[in-house]
Tab-separated table of C-alpha atoms and ligand atoms in Angstrom:
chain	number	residue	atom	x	y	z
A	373	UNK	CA	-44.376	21.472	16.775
A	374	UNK	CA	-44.648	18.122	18.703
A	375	UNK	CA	-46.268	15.411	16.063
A	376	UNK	CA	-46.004	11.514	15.748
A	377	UNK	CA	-44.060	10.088	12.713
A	378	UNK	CA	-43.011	6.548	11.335
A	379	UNK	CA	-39.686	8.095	10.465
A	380	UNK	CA	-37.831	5.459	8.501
A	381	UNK	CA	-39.307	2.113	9.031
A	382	UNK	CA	-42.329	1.089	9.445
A	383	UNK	CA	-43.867	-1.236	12.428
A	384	UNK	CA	-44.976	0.218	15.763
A	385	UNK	CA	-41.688	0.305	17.122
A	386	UNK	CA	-40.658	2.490	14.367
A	387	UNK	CA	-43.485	5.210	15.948
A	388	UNK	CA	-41.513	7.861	17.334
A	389	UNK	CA	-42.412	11.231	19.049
A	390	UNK	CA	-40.679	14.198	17.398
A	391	UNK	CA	-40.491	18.047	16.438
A	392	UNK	CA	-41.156	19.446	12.971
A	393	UNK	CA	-40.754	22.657	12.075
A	394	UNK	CA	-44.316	25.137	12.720
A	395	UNK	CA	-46.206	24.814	8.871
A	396	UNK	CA	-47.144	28.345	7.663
A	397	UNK	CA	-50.297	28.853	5.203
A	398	UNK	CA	-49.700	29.657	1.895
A	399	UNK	CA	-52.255	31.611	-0.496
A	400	UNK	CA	-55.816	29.784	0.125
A	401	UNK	CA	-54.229	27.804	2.948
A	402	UNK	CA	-55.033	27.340	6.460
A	403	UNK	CA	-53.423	26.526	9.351
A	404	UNK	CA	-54.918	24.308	12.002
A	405	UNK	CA	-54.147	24.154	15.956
A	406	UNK	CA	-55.224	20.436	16.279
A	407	UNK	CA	-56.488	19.802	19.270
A	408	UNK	CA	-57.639	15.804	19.013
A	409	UNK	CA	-57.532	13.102	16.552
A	410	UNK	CA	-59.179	9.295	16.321
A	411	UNK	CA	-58.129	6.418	14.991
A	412	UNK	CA	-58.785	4.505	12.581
A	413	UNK	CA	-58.113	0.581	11.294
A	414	UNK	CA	-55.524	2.463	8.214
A	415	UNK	CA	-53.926	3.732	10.332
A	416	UNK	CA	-52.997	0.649	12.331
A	417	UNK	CA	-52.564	-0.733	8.834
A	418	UNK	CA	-50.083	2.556	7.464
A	419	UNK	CA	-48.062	2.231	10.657
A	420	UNK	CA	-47.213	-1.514	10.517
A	421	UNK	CA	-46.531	-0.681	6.195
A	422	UNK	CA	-49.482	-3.109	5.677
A	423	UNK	CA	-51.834	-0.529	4.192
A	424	UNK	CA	-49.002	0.707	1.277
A	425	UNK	CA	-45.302	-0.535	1.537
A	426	UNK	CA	-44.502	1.659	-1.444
A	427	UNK	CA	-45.278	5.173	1.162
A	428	UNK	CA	-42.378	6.908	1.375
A	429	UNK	CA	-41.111	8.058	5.221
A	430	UNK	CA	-41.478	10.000	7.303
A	431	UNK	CA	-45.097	10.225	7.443
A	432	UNK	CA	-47.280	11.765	10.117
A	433	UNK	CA	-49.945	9.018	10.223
A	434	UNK	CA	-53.807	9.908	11.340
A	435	UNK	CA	-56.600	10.567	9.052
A	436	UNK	CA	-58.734	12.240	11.361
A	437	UNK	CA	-58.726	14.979	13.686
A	438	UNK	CA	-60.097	18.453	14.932
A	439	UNK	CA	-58.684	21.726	16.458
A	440	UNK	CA	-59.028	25.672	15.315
A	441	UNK	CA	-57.609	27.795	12.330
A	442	UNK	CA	-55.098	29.853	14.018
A	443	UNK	CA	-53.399	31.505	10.696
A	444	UNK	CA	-55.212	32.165	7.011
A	445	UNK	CA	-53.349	32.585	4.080
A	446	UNK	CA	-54.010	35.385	1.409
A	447	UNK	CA	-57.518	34.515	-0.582
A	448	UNK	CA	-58.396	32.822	2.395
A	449	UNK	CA	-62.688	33.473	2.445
A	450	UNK	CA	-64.222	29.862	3.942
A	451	UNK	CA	-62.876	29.904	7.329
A	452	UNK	CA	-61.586	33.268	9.835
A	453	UNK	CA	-59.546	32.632	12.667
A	454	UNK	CA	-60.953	30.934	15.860
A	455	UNK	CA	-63.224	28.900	13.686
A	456	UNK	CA	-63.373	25.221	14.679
A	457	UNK	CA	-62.737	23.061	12.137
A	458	UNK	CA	-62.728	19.480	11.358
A	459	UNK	CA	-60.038	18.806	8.048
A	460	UNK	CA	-61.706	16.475	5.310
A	461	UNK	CA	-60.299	12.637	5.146
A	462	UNK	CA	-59.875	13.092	1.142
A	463	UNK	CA	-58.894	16.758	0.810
A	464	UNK	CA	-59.449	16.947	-2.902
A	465	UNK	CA	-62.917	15.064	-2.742
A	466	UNK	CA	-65.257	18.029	-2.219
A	467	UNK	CA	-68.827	16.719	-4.137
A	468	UNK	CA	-69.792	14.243	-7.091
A	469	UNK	CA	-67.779	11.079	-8.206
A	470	UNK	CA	-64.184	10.967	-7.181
A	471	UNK	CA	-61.330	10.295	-9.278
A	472	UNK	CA	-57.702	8.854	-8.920
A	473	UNK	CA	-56.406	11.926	-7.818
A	474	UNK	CA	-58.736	12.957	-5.720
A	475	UNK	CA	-59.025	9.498	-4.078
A	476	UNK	CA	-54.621	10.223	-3.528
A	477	UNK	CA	-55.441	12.898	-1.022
A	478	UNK	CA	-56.198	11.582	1.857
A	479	UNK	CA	-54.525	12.479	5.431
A	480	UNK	CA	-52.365	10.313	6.933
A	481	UNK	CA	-51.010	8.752	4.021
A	482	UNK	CA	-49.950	9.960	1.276
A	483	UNK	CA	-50.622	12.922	2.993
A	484	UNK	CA	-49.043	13.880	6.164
A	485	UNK	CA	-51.719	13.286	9.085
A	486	UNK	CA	-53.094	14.756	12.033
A	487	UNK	CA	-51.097	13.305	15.122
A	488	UNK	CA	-49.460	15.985	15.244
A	489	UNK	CA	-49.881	19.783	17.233
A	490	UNK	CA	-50.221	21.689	13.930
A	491	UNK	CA	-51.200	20.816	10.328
A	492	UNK	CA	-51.887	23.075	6.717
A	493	UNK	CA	-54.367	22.359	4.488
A	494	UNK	CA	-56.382	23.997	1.265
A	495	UNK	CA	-59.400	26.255	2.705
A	496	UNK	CA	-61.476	23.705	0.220
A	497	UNK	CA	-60.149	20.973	2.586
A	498	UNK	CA	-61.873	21.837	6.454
A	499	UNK	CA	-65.779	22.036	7.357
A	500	UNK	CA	-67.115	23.324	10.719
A	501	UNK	CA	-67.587	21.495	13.551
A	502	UNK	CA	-70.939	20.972	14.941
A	503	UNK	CA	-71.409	23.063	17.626
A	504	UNK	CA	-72.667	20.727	20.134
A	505	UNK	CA	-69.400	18.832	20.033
A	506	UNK	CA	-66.084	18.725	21.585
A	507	UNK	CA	-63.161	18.660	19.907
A	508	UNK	CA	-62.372	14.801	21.160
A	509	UNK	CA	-65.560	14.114	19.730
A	510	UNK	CA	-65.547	16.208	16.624
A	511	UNK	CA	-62.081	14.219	15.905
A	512	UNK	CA	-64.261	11.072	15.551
A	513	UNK	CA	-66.001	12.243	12.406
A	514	UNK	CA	-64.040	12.711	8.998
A	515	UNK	CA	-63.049	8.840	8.439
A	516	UNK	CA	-65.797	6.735	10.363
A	517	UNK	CA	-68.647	8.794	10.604
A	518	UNK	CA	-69.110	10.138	7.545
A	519	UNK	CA	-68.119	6.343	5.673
A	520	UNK	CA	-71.140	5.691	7.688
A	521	UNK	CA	-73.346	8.444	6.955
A	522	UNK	CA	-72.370	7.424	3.142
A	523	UNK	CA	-72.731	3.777	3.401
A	524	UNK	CA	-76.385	4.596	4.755
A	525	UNK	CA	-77.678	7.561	2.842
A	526	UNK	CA	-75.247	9.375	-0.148
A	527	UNK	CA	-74.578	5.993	-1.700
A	528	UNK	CA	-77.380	3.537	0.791
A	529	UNK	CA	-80.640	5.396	0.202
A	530	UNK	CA	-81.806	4.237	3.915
A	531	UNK	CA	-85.234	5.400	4.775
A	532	UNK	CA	-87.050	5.401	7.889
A	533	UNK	CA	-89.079	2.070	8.397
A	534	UNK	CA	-85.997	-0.125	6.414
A	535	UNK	CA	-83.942	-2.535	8.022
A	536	UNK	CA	-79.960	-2.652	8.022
A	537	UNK	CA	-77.415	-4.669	9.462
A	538	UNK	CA	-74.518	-3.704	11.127
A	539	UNK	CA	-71.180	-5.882	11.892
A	540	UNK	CA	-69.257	-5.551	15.050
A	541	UNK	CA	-69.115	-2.768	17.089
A	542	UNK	CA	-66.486	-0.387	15.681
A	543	UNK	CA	-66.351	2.916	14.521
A	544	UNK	CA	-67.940	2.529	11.596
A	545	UNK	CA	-70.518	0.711	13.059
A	546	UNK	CA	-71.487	2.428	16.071
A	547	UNK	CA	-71.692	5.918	14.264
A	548	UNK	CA	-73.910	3.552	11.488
A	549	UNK	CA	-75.946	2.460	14.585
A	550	UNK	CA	-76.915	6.192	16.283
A	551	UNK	CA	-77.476	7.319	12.287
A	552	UNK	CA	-79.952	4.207	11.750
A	553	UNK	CA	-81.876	5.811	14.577
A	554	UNK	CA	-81.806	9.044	13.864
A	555	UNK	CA	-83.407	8.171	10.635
A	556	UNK	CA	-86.142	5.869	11.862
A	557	UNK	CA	-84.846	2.709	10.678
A	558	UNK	CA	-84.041	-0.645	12.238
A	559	UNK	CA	-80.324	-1.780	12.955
A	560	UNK	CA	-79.678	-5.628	13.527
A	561	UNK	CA	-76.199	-5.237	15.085
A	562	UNK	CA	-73.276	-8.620	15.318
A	563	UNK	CA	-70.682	-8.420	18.010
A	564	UNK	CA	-68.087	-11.222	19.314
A	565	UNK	CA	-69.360	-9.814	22.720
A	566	UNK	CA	-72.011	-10.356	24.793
A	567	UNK	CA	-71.484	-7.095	26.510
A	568	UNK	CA	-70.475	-5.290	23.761
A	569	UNK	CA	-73.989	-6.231	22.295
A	570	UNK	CA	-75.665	-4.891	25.997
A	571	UNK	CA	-74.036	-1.486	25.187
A	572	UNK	CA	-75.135	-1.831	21.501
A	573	UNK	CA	-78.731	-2.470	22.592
A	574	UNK	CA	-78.855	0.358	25.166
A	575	UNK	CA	-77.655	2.759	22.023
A	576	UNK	CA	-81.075	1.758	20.048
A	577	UNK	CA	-80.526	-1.400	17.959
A	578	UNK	CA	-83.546	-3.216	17.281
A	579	UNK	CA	-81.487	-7.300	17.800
A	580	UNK	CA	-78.370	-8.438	18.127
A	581	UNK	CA	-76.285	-11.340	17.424
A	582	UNK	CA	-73.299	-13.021	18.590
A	583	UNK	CA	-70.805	-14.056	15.170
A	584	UNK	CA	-68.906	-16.277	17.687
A	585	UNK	CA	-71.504	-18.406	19.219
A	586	UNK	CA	-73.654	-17.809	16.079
A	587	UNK	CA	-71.191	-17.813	12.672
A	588	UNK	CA	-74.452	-18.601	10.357
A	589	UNK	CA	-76.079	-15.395	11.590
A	590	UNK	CA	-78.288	-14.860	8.487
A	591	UNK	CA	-80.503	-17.410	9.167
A	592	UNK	CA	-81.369	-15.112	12.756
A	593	UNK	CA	-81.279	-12.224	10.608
A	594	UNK	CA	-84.078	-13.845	8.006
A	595	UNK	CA	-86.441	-15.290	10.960
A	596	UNK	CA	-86.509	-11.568	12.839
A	597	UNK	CA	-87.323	-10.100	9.403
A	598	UNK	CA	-90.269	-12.462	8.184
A	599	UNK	CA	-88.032	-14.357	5.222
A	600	UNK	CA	-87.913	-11.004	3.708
A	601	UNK	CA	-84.171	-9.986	4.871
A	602	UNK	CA	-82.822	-6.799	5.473
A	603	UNK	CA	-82.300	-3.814	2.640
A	604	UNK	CA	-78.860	-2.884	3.499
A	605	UNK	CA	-75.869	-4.419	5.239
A	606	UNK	CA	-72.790	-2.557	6.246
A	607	UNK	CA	-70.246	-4.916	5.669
A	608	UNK	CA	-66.887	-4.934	7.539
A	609	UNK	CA	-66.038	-8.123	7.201
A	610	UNK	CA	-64.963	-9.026	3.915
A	611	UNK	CA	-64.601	-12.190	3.031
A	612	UNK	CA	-65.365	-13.907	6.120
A	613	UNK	CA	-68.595	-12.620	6.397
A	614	UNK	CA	-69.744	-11.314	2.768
A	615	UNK	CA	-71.693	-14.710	2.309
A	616	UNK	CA	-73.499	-14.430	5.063
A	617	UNK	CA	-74.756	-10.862	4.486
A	618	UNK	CA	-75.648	-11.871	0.889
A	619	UNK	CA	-77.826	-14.632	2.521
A	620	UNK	CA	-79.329	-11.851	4.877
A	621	UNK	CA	-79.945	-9.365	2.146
A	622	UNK	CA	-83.259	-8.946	0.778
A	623	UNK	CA	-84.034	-9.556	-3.427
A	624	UNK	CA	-82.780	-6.019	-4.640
A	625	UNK	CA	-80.861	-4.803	-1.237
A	626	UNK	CA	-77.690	-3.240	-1.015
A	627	UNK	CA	-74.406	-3.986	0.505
A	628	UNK	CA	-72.081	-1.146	1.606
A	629	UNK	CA	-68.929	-2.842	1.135
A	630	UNK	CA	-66.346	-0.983	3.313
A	631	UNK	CA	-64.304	-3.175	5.376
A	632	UNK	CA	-62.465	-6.630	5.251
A	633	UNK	CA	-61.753	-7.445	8.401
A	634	UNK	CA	-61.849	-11.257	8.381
A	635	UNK	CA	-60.025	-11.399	4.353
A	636	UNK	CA	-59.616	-9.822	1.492
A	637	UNK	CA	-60.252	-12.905	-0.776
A	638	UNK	CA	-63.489	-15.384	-0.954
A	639	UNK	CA	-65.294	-17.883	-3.279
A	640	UNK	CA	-68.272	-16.832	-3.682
A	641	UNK	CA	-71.341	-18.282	-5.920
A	642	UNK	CA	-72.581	-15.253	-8.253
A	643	UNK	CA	-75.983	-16.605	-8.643
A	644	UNK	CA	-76.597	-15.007	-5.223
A	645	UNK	CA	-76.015	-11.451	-6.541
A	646	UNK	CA	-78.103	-11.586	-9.872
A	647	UNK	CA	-80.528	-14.142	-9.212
A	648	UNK	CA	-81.121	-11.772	-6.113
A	649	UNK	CA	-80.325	-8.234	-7.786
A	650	UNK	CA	-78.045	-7.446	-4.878
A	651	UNK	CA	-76.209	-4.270	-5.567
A	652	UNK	CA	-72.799	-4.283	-3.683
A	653	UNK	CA	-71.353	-1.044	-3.681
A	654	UNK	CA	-67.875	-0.182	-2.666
A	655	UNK	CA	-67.234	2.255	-0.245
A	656	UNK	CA	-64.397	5.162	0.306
A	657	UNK	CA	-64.866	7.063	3.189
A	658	UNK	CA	-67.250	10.233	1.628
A	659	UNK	CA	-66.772	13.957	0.125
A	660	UNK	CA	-67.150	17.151	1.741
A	661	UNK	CA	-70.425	17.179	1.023
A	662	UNK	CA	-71.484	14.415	3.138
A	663	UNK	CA	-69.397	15.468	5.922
A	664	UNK	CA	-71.558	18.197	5.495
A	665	UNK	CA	-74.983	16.902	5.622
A	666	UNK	CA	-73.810	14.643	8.243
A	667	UNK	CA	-73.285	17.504	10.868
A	668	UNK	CA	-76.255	18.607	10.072
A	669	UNK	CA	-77.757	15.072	11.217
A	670	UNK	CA	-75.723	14.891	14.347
A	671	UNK	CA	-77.205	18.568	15.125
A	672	UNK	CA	-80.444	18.420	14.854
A	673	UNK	CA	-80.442	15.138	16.673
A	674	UNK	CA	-77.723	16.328	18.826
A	675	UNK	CA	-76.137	12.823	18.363
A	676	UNK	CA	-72.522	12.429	20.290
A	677	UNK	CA	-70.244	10.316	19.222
A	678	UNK	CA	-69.036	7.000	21.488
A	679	UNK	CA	-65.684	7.251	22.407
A	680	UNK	CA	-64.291	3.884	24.076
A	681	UNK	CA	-61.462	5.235	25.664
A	682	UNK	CA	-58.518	8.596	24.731
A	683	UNK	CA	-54.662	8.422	25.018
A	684	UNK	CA	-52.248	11.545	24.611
A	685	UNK	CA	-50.667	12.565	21.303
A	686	UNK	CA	-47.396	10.722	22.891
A	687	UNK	CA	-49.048	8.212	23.930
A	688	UNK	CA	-50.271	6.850	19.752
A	689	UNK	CA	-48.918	3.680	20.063
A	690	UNK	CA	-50.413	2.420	22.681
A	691	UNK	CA	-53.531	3.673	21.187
A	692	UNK	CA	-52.818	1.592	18.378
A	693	UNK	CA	-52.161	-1.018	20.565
A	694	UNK	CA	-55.363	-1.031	22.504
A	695	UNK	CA	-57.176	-0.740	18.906
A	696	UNK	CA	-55.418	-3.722	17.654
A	697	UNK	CA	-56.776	-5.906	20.498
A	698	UNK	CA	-60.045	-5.340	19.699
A	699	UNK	CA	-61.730	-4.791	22.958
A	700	UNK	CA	-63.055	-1.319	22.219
A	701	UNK	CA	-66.437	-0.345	21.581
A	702	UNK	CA	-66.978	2.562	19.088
A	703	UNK	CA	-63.911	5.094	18.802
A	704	UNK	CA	-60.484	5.779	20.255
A	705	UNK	CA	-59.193	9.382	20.309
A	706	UNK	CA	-56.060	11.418	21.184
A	707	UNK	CA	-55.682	14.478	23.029
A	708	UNK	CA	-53.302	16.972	21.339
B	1406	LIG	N1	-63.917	1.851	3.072
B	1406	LIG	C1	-63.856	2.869	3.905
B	1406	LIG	O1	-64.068	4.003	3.532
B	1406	LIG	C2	-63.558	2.618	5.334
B	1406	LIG	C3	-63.651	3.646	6.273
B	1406	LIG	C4	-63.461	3.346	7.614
B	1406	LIG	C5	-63.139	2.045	7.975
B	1406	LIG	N2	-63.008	1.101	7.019
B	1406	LIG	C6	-62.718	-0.299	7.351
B	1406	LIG	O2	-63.858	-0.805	8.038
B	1406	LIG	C7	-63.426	-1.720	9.023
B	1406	LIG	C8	-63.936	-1.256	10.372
B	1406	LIG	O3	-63.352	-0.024	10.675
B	1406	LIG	P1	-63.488	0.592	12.123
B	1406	LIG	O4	-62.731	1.862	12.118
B	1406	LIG	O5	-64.895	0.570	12.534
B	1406	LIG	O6	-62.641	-0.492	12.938
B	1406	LIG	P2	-62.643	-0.812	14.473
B	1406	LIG	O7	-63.139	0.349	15.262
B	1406	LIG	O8	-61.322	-1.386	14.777
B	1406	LIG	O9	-63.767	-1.951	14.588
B	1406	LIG	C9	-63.517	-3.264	14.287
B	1406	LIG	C10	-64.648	-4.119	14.863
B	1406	LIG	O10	-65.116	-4.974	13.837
B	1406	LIG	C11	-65.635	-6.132	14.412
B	1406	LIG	N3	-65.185	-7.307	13.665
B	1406	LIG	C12	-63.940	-7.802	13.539
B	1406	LIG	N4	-63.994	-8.922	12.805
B	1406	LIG	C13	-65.287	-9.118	12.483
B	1406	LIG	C14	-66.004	-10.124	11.774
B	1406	LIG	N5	-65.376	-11.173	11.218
B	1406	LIG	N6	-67.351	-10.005	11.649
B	1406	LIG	C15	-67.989	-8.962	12.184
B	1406	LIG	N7	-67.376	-7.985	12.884
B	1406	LIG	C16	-66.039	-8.084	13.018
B	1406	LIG	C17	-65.198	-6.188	15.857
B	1406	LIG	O11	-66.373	-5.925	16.638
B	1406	LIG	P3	-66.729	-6.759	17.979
B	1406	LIG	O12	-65.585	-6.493	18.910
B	1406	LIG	O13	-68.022	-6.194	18.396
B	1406	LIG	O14	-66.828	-8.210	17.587
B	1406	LIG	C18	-64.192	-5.042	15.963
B	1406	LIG	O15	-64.216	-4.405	17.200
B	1406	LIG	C19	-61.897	-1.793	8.903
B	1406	LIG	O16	-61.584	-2.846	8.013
B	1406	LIG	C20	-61.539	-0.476	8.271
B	1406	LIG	O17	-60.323	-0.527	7.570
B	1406	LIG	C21	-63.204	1.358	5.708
């Protein structure tokens, strides 16, 4: 089969189009025809060796994709043949609290990924796509989507009526703004772009802010929301932007902690968590069960996802490319 691998070094030079050997499905094991996958900011990361040095090569990189089972191994009862099938980001993390080991088996590193024509997992491993969805689209769901769907509802408690703010206009983001909707609340969304915040608008959100011209966006955030501040951010910032959303918070929101764009390090004065009974709450992508409850979302409000622009398989790097320079708005995909 044709996949994408960083085969011995990492960097993406090092990203080379190759042949592997067809996988076959052991007991309880599935095969997959992938027919798409997305990317996401790890895997930019995994490719240059930024996200973990120590990951041994080759590695197929891509956490996300979609496709059909074409082969079942013995025991094999969740999925038949034909079925299409999105493979979980964490293919051990199936419900509850996760644990180390569970949080080590994720696709595209450690795990061998989805750029690639073919790929085996566990039958615990796959749901079903929603059936309003192509498999480009489907492709956009295990990583951002559903760290969305969890950052708002498994671990944010959003209800209709609440407020929550959204940073940049990402993935993530995007997929938090068209859930937001779907469940009646507000979304205050910050872009670098002016245009960026047209399309955002257009998609639903309630305001929108520029972080360039406006860096000390909380204030905004506190005059659209009467002093009271918003009850949950989605932060993708990090440290760049962490003490502004505590600032735009309201006394006893939450902040879904999921990216750090702008830093991994900040100082930070603690009074404005307790004084404030902020609860920050970190973030790893979701289980199976949210994927789960997310399709359900996306069906009954037959919400598509917003894909910016798709390359072919061969074509990853510059993929990668165009997602490093930042001008996309919601996803990027591949065609396998
Ligand atoms: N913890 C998890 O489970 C999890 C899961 C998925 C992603 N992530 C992380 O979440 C982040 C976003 O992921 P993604 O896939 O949505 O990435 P993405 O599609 O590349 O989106 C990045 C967007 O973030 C915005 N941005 C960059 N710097 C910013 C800043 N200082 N303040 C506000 N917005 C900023 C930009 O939006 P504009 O162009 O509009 O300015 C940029 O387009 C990444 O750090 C990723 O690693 C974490």
């Amino acid at each position: 089969m044709r996949v994408v691998e960083i085969r011995d070094r990492f960097g993406l030079d090092h990203l080379i189009a190759g042949e592997r050997p067809d996988p076959q499905p052991g007991p309880g094991e599935v095969l997959v025809r992938l027919r798409a996958a997305s990317l996401n900011y790890r895997d930019l990361l995994m490719v240059r060796g930024q996200y973990n040095p120590r990951q041994p090569l080759p590695l197929i990189p891509g956490s996300d994709g979609a496709g059909a089972v074409e082969a079942i191994g013995p025991g094999v009862n969740r999925v038949t043949v034909g079925d299409r099938v999105c493979p979980i980001f964490a293919q051990r993390w199936l419900a509850g609290e996760p644990d180390r080991q569970r949080l080590r088996s994720t696709l595209g590193g450690p795990l061998d990924g989805t750029f690639a024509e073919r790929i085996v997992v566990a039958q615990e491993g796959l749901v079903h796509t929603p059936a309003h969805l192509s498999d480009l689209e489907a492709a956009c769901l295990p990583c951002a989507a559903v760290t969305a769907y969890n950052a708002l509802v498994t671990e944010g408690g959003l209800t209709a009526g609440q407020t929550v703010l959204l940073q940049g206009t990402g993935g993530v983001s995007i997929f938090a703004l068209q859930i937001a909707r779907a469940l009646g609340a507000r979304a205050i969304i910050t872009s670098s772009s002016e245009a960026k915040l047209e399309r955002a608008r257009q998609l639903g959100a309630w305001a929108c802010l520029n972080y360039r011209q406006e860096p000390r966006w909380a204030k905004r955030v506190l005059e659209l929301t009467g002093s009271h501040g918003v009850d949950l951010v989605v932060e993708v910032g990090g440290a760049g932007t962490l003490a502004q959303s505590l600032k735009a918070v309201r006394i006893g929101g939450r902040i879904a902690l999921i990216g750090v764009l702008s830093g991994v390090t900040s100082e930070l004065a603690l009074t404005s968590i307790l004084m404030r009974r902020v609860r920050i709450q970190g973030i790893m992508v979701g289980h199976r069960d949210s994927f789960e409850a997310l399709n359900r979302l996306l069906e009954v409000h037959q919400i598509r996802p917003v894909i910016d622009r798709s390359f072919p398989l061969a074509e990853a790097r510059g993929a990668l490319e165009w997602m490093a320079g930042g001008s996309h708005f919601g996803k990027i995909a591949l065609s396998i």
